[in-house]
XYZ file of C-alpha atoms in Angstrom:
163
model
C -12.212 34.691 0.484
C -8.856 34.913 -1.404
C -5.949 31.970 0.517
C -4.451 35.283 1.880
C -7.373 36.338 3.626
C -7.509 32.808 5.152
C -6.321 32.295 8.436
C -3.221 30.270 8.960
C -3.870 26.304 10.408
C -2.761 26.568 13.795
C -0.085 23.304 14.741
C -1.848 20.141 16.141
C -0.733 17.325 17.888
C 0.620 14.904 16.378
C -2.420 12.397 14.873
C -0.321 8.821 15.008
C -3.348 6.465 14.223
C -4.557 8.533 10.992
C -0.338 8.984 9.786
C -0.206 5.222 10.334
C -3.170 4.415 7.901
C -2.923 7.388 5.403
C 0.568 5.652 4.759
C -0.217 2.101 4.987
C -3.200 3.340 1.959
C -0.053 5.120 0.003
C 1.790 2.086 0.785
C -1.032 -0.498 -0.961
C -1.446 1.766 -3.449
C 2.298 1.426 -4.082
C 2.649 -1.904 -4.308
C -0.058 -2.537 -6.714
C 1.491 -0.165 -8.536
C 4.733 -2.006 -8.914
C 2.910 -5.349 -9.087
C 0.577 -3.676 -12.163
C 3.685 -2.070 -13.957
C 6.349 -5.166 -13.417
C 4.361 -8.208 -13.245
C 1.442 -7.023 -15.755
C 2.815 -5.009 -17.981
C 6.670 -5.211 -18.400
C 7.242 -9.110 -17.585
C 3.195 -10.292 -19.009
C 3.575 -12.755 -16.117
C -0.121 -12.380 -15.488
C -3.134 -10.429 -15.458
C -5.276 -9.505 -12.393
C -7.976 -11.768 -14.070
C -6.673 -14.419 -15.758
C -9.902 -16.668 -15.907
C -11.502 -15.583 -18.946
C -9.940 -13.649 -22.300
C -7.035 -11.630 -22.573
C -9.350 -8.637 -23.146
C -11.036 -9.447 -19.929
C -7.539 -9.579 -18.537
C -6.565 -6.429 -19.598
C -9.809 -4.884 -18.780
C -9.591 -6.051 -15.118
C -5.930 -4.834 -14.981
C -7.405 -1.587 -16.206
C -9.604 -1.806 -13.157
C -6.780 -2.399 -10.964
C -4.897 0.551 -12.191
C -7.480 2.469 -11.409
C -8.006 1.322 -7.933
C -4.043 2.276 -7.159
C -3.955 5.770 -8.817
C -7.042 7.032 -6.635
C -5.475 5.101 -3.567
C -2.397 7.201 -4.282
C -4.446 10.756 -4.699
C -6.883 9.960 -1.767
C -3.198 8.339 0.209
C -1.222 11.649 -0.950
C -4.080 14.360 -0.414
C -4.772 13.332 3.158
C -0.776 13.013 4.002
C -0.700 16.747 3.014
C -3.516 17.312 5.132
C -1.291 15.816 7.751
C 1.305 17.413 7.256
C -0.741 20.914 6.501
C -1.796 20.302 10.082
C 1.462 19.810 11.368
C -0.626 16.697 13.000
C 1.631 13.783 10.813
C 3.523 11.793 12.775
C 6.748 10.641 11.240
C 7.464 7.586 12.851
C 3.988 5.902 12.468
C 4.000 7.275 9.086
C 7.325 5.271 8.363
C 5.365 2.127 9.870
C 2.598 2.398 7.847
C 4.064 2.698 4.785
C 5.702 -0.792 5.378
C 2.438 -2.408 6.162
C 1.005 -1.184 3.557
C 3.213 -2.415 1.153
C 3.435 -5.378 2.782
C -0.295 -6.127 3.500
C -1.107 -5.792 -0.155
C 1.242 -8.162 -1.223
C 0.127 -10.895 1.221
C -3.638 -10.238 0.603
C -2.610 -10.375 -3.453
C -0.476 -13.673 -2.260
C -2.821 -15.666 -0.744
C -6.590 -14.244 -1.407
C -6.152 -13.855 -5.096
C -3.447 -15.879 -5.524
C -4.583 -19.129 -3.849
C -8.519 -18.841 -2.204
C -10.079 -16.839 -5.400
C -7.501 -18.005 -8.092
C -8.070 -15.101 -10.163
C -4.304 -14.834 -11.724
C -0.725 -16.905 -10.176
C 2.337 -14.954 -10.163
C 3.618 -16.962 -13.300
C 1.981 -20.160 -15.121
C 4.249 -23.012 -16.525
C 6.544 -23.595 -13.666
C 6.849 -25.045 -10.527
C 5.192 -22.060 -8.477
C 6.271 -22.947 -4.688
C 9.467 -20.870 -5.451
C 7.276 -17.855 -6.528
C 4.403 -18.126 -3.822
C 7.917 -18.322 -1.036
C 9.354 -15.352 -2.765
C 5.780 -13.070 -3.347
C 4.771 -14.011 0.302
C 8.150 -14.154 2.003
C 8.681 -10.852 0.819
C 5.451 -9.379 1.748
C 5.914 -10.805 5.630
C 9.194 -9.352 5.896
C 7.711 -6.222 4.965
C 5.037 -6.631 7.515
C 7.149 -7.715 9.764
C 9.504 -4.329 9.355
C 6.369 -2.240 9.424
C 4.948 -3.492 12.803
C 8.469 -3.000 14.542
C 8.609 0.288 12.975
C 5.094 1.121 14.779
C 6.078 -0.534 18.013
C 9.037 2.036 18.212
C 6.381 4.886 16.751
C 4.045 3.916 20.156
C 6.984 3.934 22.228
C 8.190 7.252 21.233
C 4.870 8.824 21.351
C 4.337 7.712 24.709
C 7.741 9.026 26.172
C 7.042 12.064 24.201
C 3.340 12.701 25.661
C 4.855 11.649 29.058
C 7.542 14.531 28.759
C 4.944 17.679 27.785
């Protein structure tokens, strides 16, 4: 069956639950992107593993890499799907990009960071500066993202009250 012969995806409603999480995983994948590329690579602040040799420490942020470019492809084929659908739902979308973003840099923050230990943001200085900064950042972004899906809820309710 050739894509014309296909027949054309009929309109949905809108899916807000999946739009939230299909952005908050583009969203995580982002910001280990931008945490492997500045912090990694560019600056050589750290490595994702930083307990063993700098081969292992490359090789792990190898790993890491890896993680965020399929979390971008699975994140980016699913929104087209969405959107394919006509089911995405802008709003929640928004929100979930924010908590995304934000939710990886808090779990980075304070699970590797500080309860495993595998890497700190930088070594040689005084870190409380750093660990305000990385985390502060990452609940202001968390913060944005649930008002963002408060007002998403609030909308979709007025809107499903209005059909």
């Amino acid at each position: 069956m050739s894509a014309r012969e296909r027949e054309p995806v009929r309109p949905g409603p809108p899916l807000p639950r999946r739009s939230l999480w299909v952005a908050a995983l583009i969203g995580a994948a982002l910001m280990a992107a931008a945490d492997e590329i500045v912090f990694h690579q560019l600056l050589a602040w750290h490595h994702f593993y930083d307990r063993s040799t700098p081969a292992v420490g490359l090789f792990a942020d190898g790993l890491l890499h890896t993680a965020e470019v399929l979390g971008l492809v699975a994140g980016f084929v699913l929104f087209s799907d969405l959107r394919r659908r006509g089911a995405l739902s802008p709003g929640h979308a928004r929100a979930g990009l924010l908590l995304g973003l934000g939710g990886f840099q808090l779990f980075d923050g304070v699970v590797d960071h500080k309860v495993l230990r595998t890497h700190q943001v930088r070594y040689g200085v005084e870190l409380l500066p750093y660990d305000l900064a990385w985390n502060g950042f990452a609940v202001v972004l968390l913060a944005a993202g649930a008002v963002l899906a408060v007002r998403a809820d609030r909308a979709s309710r007025r809107s499903a009250a209005a059909r």
